[in-house]
Amino acid sequence: MYSKEVENTDIKKARQSLIEEIEAVNWYETRIEGVKDPELKRILEHNRDEEKEHIAMLLEWIRKHDKEQDKAFEEHD
Ligand SMILES: [Fe+2]
């Protein structure tokens, strides 16, 4: 199921990090809604977008190391 070089615990750590990155995007979006200062708003939007990059990086890593997950991206309905 998992690639040989990666332990099951590493997969779980990657999934948990993915959860936290997705939550971070939601936290930033909620926070941005209430910001009055335009400069702070730009900073928070930038930070939110970086979290989206982190999501992409983790998803790529998970796909690389969890073959069933990778297959699901290719074969889902
Ligand atoms: Fe992040």
PDB file of C-alpha atoms and ligand atoms in Angstrom:
ATOM      1  CA  MET A   1       0.000   0.000   0.000  1.00  0.00           C
ATOM      2  CA  TYR A   2       2.670   2.509   1.010  1.00  0.00           C
ATOM      3  CA  SER A   3       5.943   2.940  -0.763  1.00  0.00           C
ATOM      4  CA  LYS A   4       8.733   0.991   0.893  1.00  0.00           C
ATOM      5  CA  GLU A   5      10.818   3.903   2.033  1.00  0.00           C
ATOM      6  CA  VAL A   6       8.004   5.582   3.960  1.00  0.00           C
ATOM      7  CA  GLU A   7       6.643   4.396   7.287  1.00  0.00           C
ATOM      8  CA  ASN A   8       2.928   4.313   7.978  1.00  0.00           C
ATOM      9  CA  THR A   9       3.516   6.894  10.713  1.00  0.00           C
ATOM     10  CA  ASP A  10       4.955   9.311   8.165  1.00  0.00           C
ATOM     11  CA  ILE A  11       1.817   8.984   6.043  1.00  0.00           C
ATOM     12  CA  LYS A  12      -0.280   9.803   9.115  1.00  0.00           C
ATOM     13  CA  LYS A  13       1.886  12.817   9.879  1.00  0.00           C
ATOM     14  CA  ALA A  14       1.458  14.057   6.319  1.00  0.00           C
ATOM     15  CA  ARG A  15      -2.335  13.612   6.500  1.00  0.00           C
ATOM     16  CA  GLN A  16      -2.530  15.425   9.841  1.00  0.00           C
ATOM     17  CA  SER A  17      -0.412  18.258   8.449  1.00  0.00           C
ATOM     18  CA  LEU A  18      -2.743  18.425   5.445  1.00  0.00           C
ATOM     19  CA  ILE A  19      -5.735  18.794   7.789  1.00  0.00           C
ATOM     20  CA  GLU A  20      -3.958  21.611   9.621  1.00  0.00           C
ATOM     21  CA  GLU A  21      -2.992  23.438   6.430  1.00  0.00           C
ATOM     22  CA  ILE A  22      -6.597  23.299   5.186  1.00  0.00           C
ATOM     23  CA  GLU A  23      -7.816  24.574   8.552  1.00  0.00           C
ATOM     24  CA  ALA A  24      -5.244  27.376   8.339  1.00  0.00           C
ATOM     25  CA  VAL A  25      -6.717  28.544   5.022  1.00  0.00           C
ATOM     26  CA  ASN A  26     -10.168  28.678   6.617  1.00  0.00           C
ATOM     27  CA  TRP A  27      -8.812  30.533   9.660  1.00  0.00           C
ATOM     28  CA  TYR A  28      -7.109  33.109   7.422  1.00  0.00           C
ATOM     29  CA  GLU A  29     -10.269  33.601   5.344  1.00  0.00           C
ATOM     30  CA  THR A  30     -12.367  34.172   8.448  1.00  0.00           C
ATOM     31  CA  ARG A  31      -9.770  36.571   9.865  1.00  0.00           C
ATOM     32  CA  ILE A  32      -9.397  38.506   6.582  1.00  0.00           C
ATOM     33  CA  GLU A  33     -13.137  39.238   6.547  1.00  0.00           C
ATOM     34  CA  GLY A  34     -12.810  41.409   9.646  1.00  0.00           C
ATOM     35  CA  VAL A  35      -9.567  43.250   8.845  1.00  0.00           C
ATOM     36  CA  LYS A  36      -9.832  47.013   8.332  1.00  0.00           C
ATOM     37  CA  ASP A  37      -6.203  47.900   7.552  1.00  0.00           C
ATOM     38  CA  PRO A  38      -5.469  47.261   3.826  1.00  0.00           C
ATOM     39  CA  GLU A  39      -1.779  46.432   4.405  1.00  0.00           C
ATOM     40  CA  LEU A  40      -2.600  43.834   7.038  1.00  0.00           C
ATOM     41  CA  LYS A  41      -5.285  42.450   4.729  1.00  0.00           C
ATOM     42  CA  ARG A  42      -2.703  41.978   1.946  1.00  0.00           C
ATOM     43  CA  ILE A  43      -0.310  40.237   4.331  1.00  0.00           C
ATOM     44  CA  LEU A  44      -2.977  37.847   5.548  1.00  0.00           C
ATOM     45  CA  GLU A  45      -4.100  37.116   1.989  1.00  0.00           C
ATOM     46  CA  HIS A  46      -0.495  36.376   1.063  1.00  0.00           C
ATOM     47  CA  ASN A  47      -0.130  34.065   4.062  1.00  0.00           C
ATOM     48  CA  ARG A  48      -3.390  32.292   3.179  1.00  0.00           C
ATOM     49  CA  ASP A  49      -2.126  31.692  -0.340  1.00  0.00           C
ATOM     50  CA  GLU A  50       1.106  30.238   1.029  1.00  0.00           C
ATOM     51  CA  GLU A  51      -0.978  27.774   3.041  1.00  0.00           C
ATOM     52  CA  LYS A  52      -2.565  26.698  -0.241  1.00  0.00           C
ATOM     53  CA  GLU A  53       0.925  25.969  -1.554  1.00  0.00           C
ATOM     54  CA  HIS A  54       1.574  23.866   1.533  1.00  0.00           C
ATOM     55  CA  ILE A  55      -1.622  21.920   0.833  1.00  0.00           C
ATOM     56  CA  ALA A  56      -0.455  21.212  -2.718  1.00  0.00           C
ATOM     57  CA  MET A  57       2.982  20.096  -1.516  1.00  0.00           C
ATOM     58  CA  LEU A  58       1.510  17.694   1.021  1.00  0.00           C
ATOM     59  CA  LEU A  59      -1.021  16.281  -1.446  1.00  0.00           C
ATOM     60  CA  GLU A  60       1.758  15.621  -3.923  1.00  0.00           C
ATOM     61  CA  TRP A  61       3.837  13.897  -1.265  1.00  0.00           C
ATOM     62  CA  ILE A  62       0.877  11.771  -0.140  1.00  0.00           C
ATOM     63  CA  ARG A  63       0.090  10.766  -3.723  1.00  0.00           C
ATOM     64  CA  LYS A  64       3.704   9.771  -4.232  1.00  0.00           C
ATOM     65  CA  HIS A  65       3.861   7.582  -1.147  1.00  0.00           C
ATOM     66  CA  ASP A  66       0.304   6.209  -0.777  1.00  0.00           C
ATOM     67  CA  LYS A  67      -0.371   4.311  -3.979  1.00  0.00           C
ATOM     68  CA  GLU A  68      -4.064   3.673  -3.184  1.00  0.00           C
ATOM     69  CA  GLN A  69      -4.617   7.385  -2.658  1.00  0.00           C
ATOM     70  CA  ASP A  70      -2.846   8.155  -5.901  1.00  0.00           C
ATOM     71  CA  LYS A  71      -5.038   5.615  -7.708  1.00  0.00           C
ATOM     72  CA  ALA A  72      -8.144   7.272  -6.262  1.00  0.00           C
ATOM     73  CA  PHE A  73      -7.153  10.542  -7.957  1.00  0.00           C
ATOM     74  CA  GLU A  74      -6.916   8.714 -11.272  1.00  0.00           C
ATOM     75  CA  GLU A  75      -9.998   6.514 -10.981  1.00  0.00           C
ATOM     76  CA  HIS A  76     -12.655   8.260  -8.891  1.00  0.00           C
ATOM     77  CA  ASP A  77     -16.184   8.621 -10.308  1.00  0.00           C
TER      78      ASP A  77
HETATM   79 FE    FE B   1       1.403  26.081   6.259  1.00  0.00          FE
END
